[in-house]
């Protein structure tokens, strides 16, 4: 059982975390988890990783379902945060972090340095490069990319719900159930704004006049 942690936010807004789980190399979607980060407004990737890993390991201790390996999306700093959470909880599992491939240039030189996917291990000062195309590399990329997809989807839904809620807070007739139904169907406030009134009314199960008022609000 291998799990991967990722964090998502836009300038400190709607900070969320997520964990995906793979069992015997395949996604175990019933074990995916979403986390609303307690500290909002100030993006701190290290603190967010600590919070998510701590909460996951506390639950693992309670339910006796710890993964065999926990992968953290990021570099040495993110791994240190995860290890700190492990120490606090006392749940002993293996952890590594996976840093994305990147290209870096030195302003004082003409050289361009290309770094592929890299793994950081606890207690090791040097990163370990992963060979492109190898089975292990592909697996780690796959679980990391799935964690990224899952957390981004969660972040967009949280942000969309907040934006829609703020736009229609004082509009009678649009409560949490209708907001949720609209966001599930359209995916974003922007998509709702582009939809014709009759489609919004049908999807939200509301009168046409109310749908027109809603669209008027969010199209401003």
Coordinates of C-alpha atoms in Angstrom, one line a residue:
X1 CA 0.0 0.0 0.0
X2 CA 1.6 3.3 -1.2
X3 CA 0.1 6.7 -0.6
X4 CA 1.0 10.1 -1.9
X5 CA 0.4 13.6 -0.4
X6 CA -0.1 16.8 -2.3
X7 CA -1.1 20.4 -1.3
X8 CA -2.9 23.0 -3.4
X9 CA -3.6 26.7 -3.0
X10 CA -3.8 29.9 -5.0
X11 CA -2.0 32.7 -3.1
X12 CA -3.1 31.3 0.2
X13 CA -6.7 30.9 -0.8
X14 CA -8.7 27.8 -0.1
X15 CA -5.6 25.8 0.9
X16 CA -6.3 22.0 0.7
X17 CA -4.5 18.8 0.9
X18 CA -5.2 15.3 -0.4
X19 CA -3.9 11.8 -0.3
X20 CA -4.3 9.1 -2.9
X21 CA -3.7 5.5 -2.2
X22 CA -2.5 2.7 -4.5
X23 CA -2.7 -1.0 -3.5
X24 CA -0.6 -3.6 -5.4
X25 CA 0.2 -0.9 -7.9
X26 CA -3.4 0.2 -8.7
X27 CA -5.5 3.1 -7.4
X28 CA -7.6 2.3 -4.3
X29 CA -10.1 5.2 -4.7
X30 CA -12.1 4.3 -1.7
X31 CA -9.1 5.2 0.4
X32 CA -8.5 8.6 -1.1
X33 CA -8.7 11.4 1.4
X34 CA -9.3 15.2 1.2
X35 CA -8.1 17.7 3.8
X36 CA -9.1 21.3 4.5
X37 CA -6.1 23.0 5.9
X38 CA -6.7 24.8 9.2
X39 CA -4.5 27.8 8.6
X40 CA -5.9 29.8 5.7
X41 CA -4.7 33.1 4.1
X42 CA -1.0 32.4 4.4
X43 CA 0.5 29.8 2.0
X44 CA 2.9 27.6 4.0
X45 CA 3.5 24.3 2.1
X46 CA 5.7 22.9 4.9
X47 CA 3.1 23.5 7.6
X48 CA 0.3 22.1 5.3
X49 CA 2.3 18.9 4.7
X50 CA 2.9 18.5 8.4
X51 CA -0.9 18.9 9.1
X52 CA -2.0 16.5 6.5
X53 CA 0.5 13.8 7.4
X54 CA -0.1 14.2 11.1
X55 CA -3.9 13.8 10.6
X56 CA -3.4 10.8 8.2
X57 CA -1.1 9.0 10.7
X58 CA -3.3 9.7 13.7
X59 CA -6.1 8.0 11.7
X60 CA -3.8 5.2 10.7
X61 CA -2.9 4.6 14.3
X62 CA -6.6 4.5 15.3
X63 CA -7.7 2.3 12.4
X64 CA -4.5 0.3 12.0
X65 CA -4.3 1.0 8.3
X66 CA -1.0 2.7 7.8
X67 CA 0.5 2.6 4.3
X68 CA 3.8 0.8 3.6
X69 CA 5.2 3.9 2.0
X70 CA 4.2 7.5 2.0
X71 CA 5.4 9.7 -0.9
X72 CA 5.3 13.5 -0.4
X73 CA 5.1 15.7 -3.4
X74 CA 8.1 18.1 -3.1
X75 CA 11.7 18.2 -2.0
X76 CA 13.8 18.0 1.1
X77 CA 11.8 20.6 3.0
X78 CA 8.5 18.8 2.5
X79 CA 10.0 15.5 3.5
X80 CA 11.3 17.1 6.8
X81 CA 7.8 18.3 7.5
X82 CA 6.4 14.8 7.0
X83 CA 9.1 13.2 9.1
X84 CA 8.3 15.7 11.9
X85 CA 4.6 14.6 11.8
X86 CA 5.7 11.0 11.9
X87 CA 7.8 11.7 15.0
X88 CA 4.9 13.5 16.7
X89 CA 2.5 10.7 16.0
X90 CA 4.8 7.8 16.7
X91 CA 3.6 5.9 13.6
X92 CA 6.6 4.3 12.0
X93 CA 6.2 4.1 8.2
X94 CA 8.7 4.6 5.4
X95 CA 8.6 8.1 3.8
X96 CA 10.3 9.7 0.7
X97 CA 9.6 12.8 -1.2
X98 CA 9.5 13.1 -5.0
X99 CA 10.6 16.3 -6.7
X100 CA 9.4 17.1 -10.2
X101 CA 11.7 17.4 -13.2
X102 CA 12.8 21.0 -13.8
X103 CA 15.2 23.1 -15.8
X104 CA 17.3 25.7 -14.1
X105 CA 19.7 28.3 -15.6
X106 CA 22.6 30.1 -14.0
X107 CA 22.4 33.8 -14.6
X108 CA 26.2 34.0 -14.5
X109 CA 26.7 31.3 -17.0
X110 CA 25.4 30.1 -20.3
X111 CA 24.7 26.6 -19.0
X112 CA 21.2 25.3 -18.6
X113 CA 20.9 22.6 -16.0
X114 CA 18.2 20.0 -16.5
X115 CA 17.1 17.8 -13.6
X116 CA 14.8 14.9 -13.9
X117 CA 12.6 13.3 -11.3
X118 CA 14.4 13.1 -8.0
X119 CA 13.8 11.3 -4.7
X120 CA 14.8 12.5 -1.3
X121 CA 15.3 9.9 1.5
X122 CA 15.4 10.5 5.2
X123 CA 18.9 11.0 6.6
X124 CA 20.4 11.4 3.1
X125 CA 21.9 14.7 2.1
X126 CA 22.0 14.0 -1.6
X127 CA 18.9 13.5 -3.8
X128 CA 18.6 10.4 -5.9
X129 CA 17.9 10.9 -9.6
X130 CA 15.4 8.5 -11.1
X131 CA 16.1 7.0 -14.5
X132 CA 13.6 8.1 -17.1
X133 CA 11.4 5.3 -18.5
X134 CA 12.2 2.9 -15.7
X135 CA 9.3 1.0 -14.1
X136 CA 9.9 2.5 -10.7
X137 CA 10.0 6.0 -12.1
X138 CA 6.8 5.5 -14.1
X139 CA 5.0 4.2 -11.0
X140 CA 6.1 7.1 -8.8
X141 CA 5.2 9.6 -11.5
X142 CA 1.8 8.0 -11.9
X143 CA 0.9 8.1 -8.2
X144 CA 2.3 11.7 -7.9
X145 CA 0.3 12.8 -10.9
X146 CA -2.8 11.2 -9.6
X147 CA -2.4 13.0 -6.2
X148 CA -1.9 16.3 -8.1
X149 CA -5.1 15.7 -10.2
X150 CA -7.1 14.8 -7.1
X151 CA -6.0 17.7 -5.0
X152 CA -6.5 20.2 -7.9
X153 CA -10.0 19.0 -8.4
X154 CA -10.8 19.3 -4.7
X155 CA -9.2 22.8 -4.7
X156 CA -11.3 24.0 -7.6
X157 CA -14.5 22.7 -6.1
X158 CA -13.8 24.4 -2.8
X159 CA -12.9 27.7 -4.5
X160 CA -15.9 27.5 -6.8
X161 CA -18.2 26.9 -3.9
X162 CA -16.8 29.9 -2.0
X163 CA -17.0 32.2 -5.0
X164 CA -20.5 31.1 -5.8
X165 CA -21.5 31.4 -2.1
X166 CA -20.1 34.9 -1.8
X167 CA -21.9 36.0 -5.0
X168 CA -25.3 34.9 -4.0
X169 CA -25.2 34.9 -0.2
X170 CA -28.2 37.2 0.1
X171 CA -30.2 35.8 -2.9
X172 CA -33.3 34.1 -1.5
X173 CA -34.0 30.6 -2.8
X174 CA -30.4 29.6 -3.5
X175 CA -29.3 27.5 -0.6
X176 CA -26.5 25.0 0.0
X177 CA -28.3 22.2 -1.8
X178 CA -28.8 24.1 -5.0
X179 CA -25.3 25.5 -4.9
X180 CA -23.9 22.1 -4.6
X181 CA -26.1 20.7 -7.4
X182 CA -25.0 23.5 -9.8
X183 CA -21.3 23.1 -9.0
X184 CA -21.4 19.3 -9.4
X185 CA -23.2 19.7 -12.8
X186 CA -21.2 22.6 -14.3
X187 CA -17.9 22.3 -12.5
X188 CA -17.2 26.0 -11.9
X189 CA -18.9 29.4 -11.5
X190 CA -17.5 30.4 -14.9
X191 CA -19.3 27.5 -16.5
X192 CA -22.6 28.4 -14.7
X193 CA -22.3 32.0 -15.9
X194 CA -22.0 30.9 -19.6
X195 CA -25.0 28.5 -19.4
X196 CA -28.5 29.6 -20.7
X197 CA -31.1 30.4 -18.0
X198 CA -33.3 27.4 -18.8
X199 CA -30.4 25.0 -18.3
X200 CA -29.5 26.5 -15.0
X201 CA -33.1 26.4 -13.9
X202 CA -33.4 22.7 -14.9
X203 CA -30.1 21.7 -13.3
X204 CA -30.7 23.6 -10.1
X205 CA -34.3 22.5 -10.0
X206 CA -35.5 26.1 -9.6
X207 CA -37.9 28.5 -11.3
X208 CA -36.6 30.2 -14.4
X209 CA -37.0 33.7 -12.8
X210 CA -34.7 32.6 -10.0
X211 CA -32.1 31.2 -12.5
X212 CA -32.1 34.5 -14.3
X213 CA -31.5 36.4 -11.1
X214 CA -28.6 34.1 -10.2
X215 CA -27.0 34.5 -13.6
X216 CA -27.4 38.3 -13.4
X217 CA -25.5 38.2 -10.1
X218 CA -22.6 36.0 -11.2
X219 CA -22.2 37.7 -14.6
X220 CA -21.5 41.1 -13.1

